[in-house]
């Protein structure tokens, strides 16, 4: 299932570049969004117009376009996976050394998404100790190598070095992205910050943008789950999601509690108000009447309500902390969750409104697993991988 996944397809200078056009077509047909990056020599083998026609976006070539001051970072963060097919010996060498003088190798250096490489070269070049050293280095870095196959090569030669067929690269991408791994799962996700009315025009709210919860929902849907997103933020346009728009903690509680027992997994990523005005004014509060005294009352604890259900789903809570994750360990235990995702909203690149997030997972035994700062979609991807692992070992 590659529908909705974002693939950067890197094409380097080899005759097998013609196969990349077919690979791009397979990806687009599967519903993936594809952006291509051509190296200078790839231009001799494949025309940009062909790729633009297939993917709907002109290929990227270098750092110096008008559209972005840092195209390598844009592409690296956008990608759910980076796939280089064909990859020449020269490209493998650059990647193995961590060079970044061209756009494609800079993207690979900057991304935290899975990287797939489909080598294509003459047998002598493939079997040369230098290439084999580079191959070993790439494998050690976690790069997924697809192929090469043995068969006819450019110039009439026959031997190992032929690029894997597009269908094989496509299947490897599906596997790398855990495609369809959540098929058959019913998932509920909450997102956004609730708003508690003070009067008809004002509310008590918080800084949550909903981006993290929306990424969690989008990623689950892309992996084949049936997803209900209950959100207090402007919902994204994600095909295939059931979206329930709510505003207050009370509305969110009703929407969640009515559905949670029918779900396999509930991820409560919303920033829910803990208190609300006890008596919101029916008409607008007037300045002339002076500052109002706001009496607050507790809102329903949505997570506690789910944890108390007789048939409760695998339950994932989020904890917005303003300090180290260790403070969230006690919270995980007291809330009875199967997993708590803690993030320090005061850390750089983390928390409300940012595109990235730095989180720590608190496991049921109190173990803290700190992750590096990642794009929110990548955090969501890794979170689903961990949930799948934990569920495969547990009873829920
Ligand atoms: N949550 C909830 N209902 C509430 C408040 C929070 O379900 N009324 C959920 C959030 O969606 C989140 C988890 O509880 O998954 C933890 O939220 P957090 O605000 O960190 O927890 P609190 O218990 O409110 O802790 P704190 O005292 O730090 O605010």
mmCIF file with all atom_site columns, N, CA, C and O and ligand atoms in Angstrom, residues 190 249 268-274 299-304 316-321 331 335 340, ligand 1:
data_model
loop_
_atom_site.group_PDB
_atom_site.id
_atom_site.type_symbol
_atom_site.label_atom_id
_atom_site.label_alt_id
_atom_site.label_comp_id
_atom_site.label_asym_id
_atom_site.label_entity_id
_atom_site.label_seq_id
_atom_site.pdbx_PDB_ins_code
_atom_site.Cartn_x
_atom_site.Cartn_y
_atom_site.Cartn_z
_atom_site.occupancy
_atom_site.B_iso_or_equiv
_atom_site.pdbx_formal_charge
_atom_site.auth_seq_id
_atom_site.auth_comp_id
_atom_site.auth_asym_id
_atom_site.auth_atom_id
_atom_site.pdbx_PDB_model_num
ATOM   1   N N   . UNK A 1 190 ? -7.111  11.130 18.314 1.00 0.00 ? 190 UNK A N   1
ATOM   2   C CA  . UNK A 1 190 ? -7.581  12.487 18.621 1.00 0.00 ? 190 UNK A CA  1
ATOM   3   C C   . UNK A 1 190 ? -6.456  13.471 18.330 1.00 0.00 ? 190 UNK A C   1
ATOM   4   O O   . UNK A 1 190 ? -5.279  13.124 18.415 1.00 0.00 ? 190 UNK A O   1
ATOM   5   N N   . UNK A 1 249 ? -13.745 19.801 25.118 1.00 0.00 ? 249 UNK A N   1
ATOM   6   C CA  . UNK A 1 249 ? -13.356 18.516 25.718 1.00 0.00 ? 249 UNK A CA  1
ATOM   7   C C   . UNK A 1 249 ? -14.578 17.618 25.868 1.00 0.00 ? 249 UNK A C   1
ATOM   8   O O   . UNK A 1 249 ? -14.508 16.408 25.643 1.00 0.00 ? 249 UNK A O   1
ATOM   9   N N   . UNK A 1 268 ? -4.425  9.021  21.678 1.00 0.00 ? 268 UNK A N   1
ATOM   10  C CA  . UNK A 1 268 ? -5.022  10.281 22.113 1.00 0.00 ? 268 UNK A CA  1
ATOM   11  C C   . UNK A 1 268 ? -3.944  11.364 22.120 1.00 0.00 ? 268 UNK A C   1
ATOM   12  O O   . UNK A 1 268 ? -3.243  11.576 23.106 1.00 0.00 ? 268 UNK A O   1
ATOM   13  N N   . UNK A 1 269 ? -3.799  12.000 20.958 1.00 0.00 ? 269 UNK A N   1
ATOM   14  C CA  . UNK A 1 269 ? -2.745  12.998 20.788 1.00 0.00 ? 269 UNK A CA  1
ATOM   15  C C   . UNK A 1 269 ? -3.264  14.409 21.013 1.00 0.00 ? 269 UNK A C   1
ATOM   16  O O   . UNK A 1 269 ? -2.498  15.370 20.949 1.00 0.00 ? 269 UNK A O   1
ATOM   17  N N   . UNK A 1 270 ? -4.557  14.552 21.277 1.00 0.00 ? 270 UNK A N   1
ATOM   18  C CA  . UNK A 1 270 ? -5.123  15.901 21.435 1.00 0.00 ? 270 UNK A CA  1
ATOM   19  C C   . UNK A 1 270 ? -4.606  16.555 22.712 1.00 0.00 ? 270 UNK A C   1
ATOM   20  O O   . UNK A 1 270 ? -4.306  15.879 23.689 1.00 0.00 ? 270 UNK A O   1
ATOM   21  N N   . UNK A 1 271 ? -4.505  17.869 22.658 1.00 0.00 ? 271 UNK A N   1
ATOM   22  C CA  . UNK A 1 271 ? -4.200  18.655 23.856 1.00 0.00 ? 271 UNK A CA  1
ATOM   23  C C   . UNK A 1 271 ? -5.553  19.106 24.408 1.00 0.00 ? 271 UNK A C   1
ATOM   24  O O   . UNK A 1 271 ? -6.174  20.038 23.890 1.00 0.00 ? 271 UNK A O   1
ATOM   25  N N   . UNK A 1 272 ? -6.009  18.376 25.402 1.00 0.00 ? 272 UNK A N   1
ATOM   26  C CA  . UNK A 1 272 ? -7.365  18.606 25.927 1.00 0.00 ? 272 UNK A CA  1
ATOM   27  C C   . UNK A 1 272 ? -7.287  19.550 27.123 1.00 0.00 ? 272 UNK A C   1
ATOM   28  O O   . UNK A 1 272 ? -6.438  19.360 28.002 1.00 0.00 ? 272 UNK A O   1
ATOM   29  N N   . UNK A 1 273 ? -8.188  20.513 27.151 1.00 0.00 ? 273 UNK A N   1
ATOM   30  C CA  . UNK A 1 273 ? -8.221  21.420 28.308 1.00 0.00 ? 273 UNK A CA  1
ATOM   31  C C   . UNK A 1 273 ? -8.538  20.613 29.564 1.00 0.00 ? 273 UNK A C   1
ATOM   32  O O   . UNK A 1 273 ? -9.372  19.700 29.525 1.00 0.00 ? 273 UNK A O   1
ATOM   33  N N   . UNK A 1 274 ? -7.848  20.913 30.648 1.00 0.00 ? 274 UNK A N   1
ATOM   34  C CA  . UNK A 1 274 ? -8.137  20.231 31.917 1.00 0.00 ? 274 UNK A CA  1
ATOM   35  C C   . UNK A 1 274 ? -9.275  20.936 32.664 1.00 0.00 ? 274 UNK A C   1
ATOM   36  O O   . UNK A 1 274 ? -9.950  20.332 33.486 1.00 0.00 ? 274 UNK A O   1
ATOM   37  N N   . UNK A 1 299 ? -12.725 19.360 33.245 1.00 0.00 ? 299 UNK A N   1
ATOM   38  C CA  . UNK A 1 299 ? -13.339 18.733 32.069 1.00 0.00 ? 299 UNK A CA  1
ATOM   39  C C   . UNK A 1 299 ? -13.273 17.212 32.265 1.00 0.00 ? 299 UNK A C   1
ATOM   40  O O   . UNK A 1 299 ? -12.525 16.735 33.127 1.00 0.00 ? 299 UNK A O   1
ATOM   41  N N   . UNK A 1 300 ? -14.024 16.442 31.477 1.00 0.00 ? 300 UNK A N   1
ATOM   42  C CA  . UNK A 1 300 ? -13.888 14.986 31.590 1.00 0.00 ? 300 UNK A CA  1
ATOM   43  C C   . UNK A 1 300 ? -12.486 14.549 31.195 1.00 0.00 ? 300 UNK A C   1
ATOM   44  O O   . UNK A 1 300 ? -11.905 15.110 30.258 1.00 0.00 ? 300 UNK A O   1
ATOM   45  N N   . UNK A 1 301 ? -11.962 13.561 31.905 1.00 0.00 ? 301 UNK A N   1
ATOM   46  C CA  . UNK A 1 301 ? -10.657 12.988 31.530 1.00 0.00 ? 301 UNK A CA  1
ATOM   47  C C   . UNK A 1 301 ? -10.921 11.892 30.504 1.00 0.00 ? 301 UNK A C   1
ATOM   48  O O   . UNK A 1 301 ? -11.351 10.783 30.847 1.00 0.00 ? 301 UNK A O   1
ATOM   49  N N   . UNK A 1 302 ? -10.699 12.219 29.254 1.00 0.00 ? 302 UNK A N   1
ATOM   50  C CA  . UNK A 1 302 ? -11.070 11.321 28.155 1.00 0.00 ? 302 UNK A CA  1
ATOM   51  C C   . UNK A 1 302 ? -10.258 10.026 28.226 1.00 0.00 ? 302 UNK A C   1
ATOM   52  O O   . UNK A 1 302 ? -10.792 8.919  28.116 1.00 0.00 ? 302 UNK A O   1
ATOM   53  N N   . UNK A 1 303 ? -8.976  10.196 28.452 1.00 0.00 ? 303 UNK A N   1
ATOM   54  C CA  . UNK A 1 303 ? -8.085  9.043  28.497 1.00 0.00 ? 303 UNK A CA  1
ATOM   55  C C   . UNK A 1 303 ? -8.461  8.091  29.636 1.00 0.00 ? 303 UNK A C   1
ATOM   56  O O   . UNK A 1 303 ? -8.522  6.871  29.447 1.00 0.00 ? 303 UNK A O   1
ATOM   57  N N   . UNK A 1 304 ? -8.763  8.665  30.792 1.00 0.00 ? 304 UNK A N   1
ATOM   58  C CA  . UNK A 1 304 ? -9.147  7.817  31.933 1.00 0.00 ? 304 UNK A CA  1
ATOM   59  C C   . UNK A 1 304 ? -10.420 7.047  31.599 1.00 0.00 ? 304 UNK A C   1
ATOM   60  O O   . UNK A 1 304 ? -10.566 5.878  31.968 1.00 0.00 ? 304 UNK A O   1
ATOM   61  N N   . UNK A 1 316 ? -2.753  4.599  23.647 1.00 0.00 ? 316 UNK A N   1
ATOM   62  C CA  . UNK A 1 316 ? -1.544  5.419  23.567 1.00 0.00 ? 316 UNK A CA  1
ATOM   63  C C   . UNK A 1 316 ? -1.895  6.840  23.983 1.00 0.00 ? 316 UNK A C   1
ATOM   64  O O   . UNK A 1 316 ? -2.780  7.466  23.400 1.00 0.00 ? 316 UNK A O   1
ATOM   65  N N   . UNK A 1 317 ? -1.219  7.327  25.017 1.00 0.00 ? 317 UNK A N   1
ATOM   66  C CA  . UNK A 1 317 ? -1.421  8.710  25.446 1.00 0.00 ? 317 UNK A CA  1
ATOM   67  C C   . UNK A 1 317 ? -0.260  9.574  25.002 1.00 0.00 ? 317 UNK A C   1
ATOM   68  O O   . UNK A 1 317 ? 0.824   9.074  24.705 1.00 0.00 ? 317 UNK A O   1
ATOM   69  N N   . UNK A 1 318 ? -0.499  10.858 24.945 1.00 0.00 ? 318 UNK A N   1
ATOM   70  C CA  . UNK A 1 318 ? 0.568   11.819 24.690 1.00 0.00 ? 318 UNK A CA  1
ATOM   71  C C   . UNK A 1 318 ? 0.723   12.679 25.939 1.00 0.00 ? 318 UNK A C   1
ATOM   72  O O   . UNK A 1 318 ? -0.257  12.894 26.660 1.00 0.00 ? 318 UNK A O   1
ATOM   73  N N   . UNK A 1 319 ? 1.907   13.139 26.196 1.00 0.00 ? 319 UNK A N   1
ATOM   74  C CA  . UNK A 1 319 ? 2.099   14.035 27.333 1.00 0.00 ? 319 UNK A CA  1
ATOM   75  C C   . UNK A 1 319 ? 2.970   15.199 26.905 1.00 0.00 ? 319 UNK A C   1
ATOM   76  O O   . UNK A 1 319 ? 4.118   15.012 26.510 1.00 0.00 ? 319 UNK A O   1
ATOM   77  N N   . UNK A 1 320 ? 2.376   16.366 26.895 1.00 0.00 ? 320 UNK A N   1
ATOM   78  C CA  . UNK A 1 320 ? 3.144   17.572 26.592 1.00 0.00 ? 320 UNK A CA  1
ATOM   79  C C   . UNK A 1 320 ? 3.808   18.008 27.891 1.00 0.00 ? 320 UNK A C   1
ATOM   80  O O   . UNK A 1 320 ? 3.137   18.408 28.835 1.00 0.00 ? 320 UNK A O   1
ATOM   81  N N   . UNK A 1 321 ? 5.130   17.913 27.918 1.00 0.00 ? 321 UNK A N   1
ATOM   82  C CA  . UNK A 1 321 ? 5.858   18.262 29.138 1.00 0.00 ? 321 UNK A CA  1
ATOM   83  C C   . UNK A 1 321 ? 6.675   19.526 28.888 1.00 0.00 ? 321 UNK A C   1
ATOM   84  O O   . UNK A 1 321 ? 7.020   19.850 27.749 1.00 0.00 ? 321 UNK A O   1
ATOM   85  N N   . UNK A 1 331 ? 3.529   9.587  35.097 1.00 0.00 ? 331 UNK A N   1
ATOM   86  C CA  . UNK A 1 331 ? 2.248   9.832  34.425 1.00 0.00 ? 331 UNK A CA  1
ATOM   87  C C   . UNK A 1 331 ? 1.794   8.589  33.664 1.00 0.00 ? 331 UNK A C   1
ATOM   88  O O   . UNK A 1 331 ? 0.636   8.195  33.717 1.00 0.00 ? 331 UNK A O   1
ATOM   89  N N   . UNK A 1 335 ? -1.728  6.642  34.505 1.00 0.00 ? 335 UNK A N   1
ATOM   90  C CA  . UNK A 1 335 ? -2.814  6.731  33.519 1.00 0.00 ? 335 UNK A CA  1
ATOM   91  C C   . UNK A 1 335 ? -3.221  5.356  32.979 1.00 0.00 ? 335 UNK A C   1
ATOM   92  O O   . UNK A 1 335 ? -4.216  5.248  32.276 1.00 0.00 ? 335 UNK A O   1
ATOM   93  N N   . UNK A 1 340 ? 3.128   5.721  26.342 1.00 0.00 ? 340 UNK A N   1
ATOM   94  C CA  . UNK A 1 340 ? 2.969   7.175  26.473 1.00 0.00 ? 340 UNK A CA  1
ATOM   95  C C   . UNK A 1 340 ? 4.039   7.845  25.621 1.00 0.00 ? 340 UNK A C   1
ATOM   96  O O   . UNK A 1 340 ? 5.210   7.477  25.680 1.00 0.00 ? 340 UNK A O   1
HETATM 97  N N1  . LIG B 2 .   ? -6.243  13.981 28.173 1.00 0.00 ? 1   LIG B N1  1
HETATM 98  C C1  . LIG B 2 .   ? -7.554  13.568 28.179 1.00 0.00 ? 1   LIG B C1  1
HETATM 99  N N2  . LIG B 2 .   ? -8.517  14.318 28.771 1.00 0.00 ? 1   LIG B N2  1
HETATM 100 C C2  . LIG B 2 .   ? -8.205  15.444 29.414 1.00 0.00 ? 1   LIG B C2  1
HETATM 101 C C3  . LIG B 2 .   ? -6.869  15.875 29.458 1.00 0.00 ? 1   LIG B C3  1
HETATM 102 C C4  . LIG B 2 .   ? -5.894  15.118 28.824 1.00 0.00 ? 1   LIG B C4  1
HETATM 103 O O1  . LIG B 2 .   ? -7.839  12.532 27.611 1.00 0.00 ? 1   LIG B O1  1
HETATM 104 N N3  . LIG B 2 .   ? -9.185  16.154 29.975 1.00 0.00 ? 1   LIG B N3  1
HETATM 105 C C5  . LIG B 2 .   ? -5.236  13.138 27.516 1.00 0.00 ? 1   LIG B C5  1
HETATM 106 C C6  . LIG B 2 .   ? -4.432  13.795 26.431 1.00 0.00 ? 1   LIG B C6  1
HETATM 107 O O2  . LIG B 2 .   ? -5.031  13.634 25.154 1.00 0.00 ? 1   LIG B O2  1
HETATM 108 C C7  . LIG B 2 .   ? -3.103  13.038 26.524 1.00 0.00 ? 1   LIG B C7  1
HETATM 109 C C8  . LIG B 2 .   ? -3.018  12.632 27.972 1.00 0.00 ? 1   LIG B C8  1
HETATM 110 O O3  . LIG B 2 .   ? -4.333  12.765 28.513 1.00 0.00 ? 1   LIG B O3  1
HETATM 111 O O4  . LIG B 2 .   ? -3.126  11.867 25.748 1.00 0.00 ? 1   LIG B O4  1
HETATM 112 C C9  . LIG B 2 .   ? -2.080  13.399 28.805 1.00 0.00 ? 1   LIG B C9  1
HETATM 113 O O5  . LIG B 2 .   ? -2.363  14.762 28.749 1.00 0.00 ? 1   LIG B O5  1
HETATM 114 P P1  . LIG B 2 .   ? -1.658  15.759 29.755 1.00 0.00 ? 1   LIG B P1  1
HETATM 115 O O6  . LIG B 2 .   ? -2.269  17.121 29.615 1.00 0.00 ? 1   LIG B O6  1
HETATM 116 O O7  . LIG B 2 .   ? -0.165  15.648 29.614 1.00 0.00 ? 1   LIG B O7  1
HETATM 117 O O8  . LIG B 2 .   ? -2.076  15.047 31.127 1.00 0.00 ? 1   LIG B O8  1
HETATM 118 P P2  . LIG B 2 .   ? -2.597  15.625 32.448 1.00 0.00 ? 1   LIG B P2  1
HETATM 119 O O9  . LIG B 2 .   ? -3.071  14.481 33.272 1.00 0.00 ? 1   LIG B O9  1
HETATM 120 O O10 . LIG B 2 .   ? -3.592  16.693 32.159 1.00 0.00 ? 1   LIG B O10 1
HETATM 121 O O11 . LIG B 2 .   ? -1.285  16.142 33.098 1.00 0.00 ? 1   LIG B O11 1
HETATM 122 P P3  . LIG B 2 .   ? -0.808  17.628 33.465 1.00 0.00 ? 1   LIG B P3  1
HETATM 123 O O12 . LIG B 2 .   ? -1.128  17.754 34.894 1.00 0.00 ? 1   LIG B O12 1
HETATM 124 O O13 . LIG B 2 .   ? 0.652   17.598 33.166 1.00 0.00 ? 1   LIG B O13 1
HETATM 125 O O14 . LIG B 2 .   ? -1.603  18.579 32.607 1.00 0.00 ? 1   LIG B O14 1
#
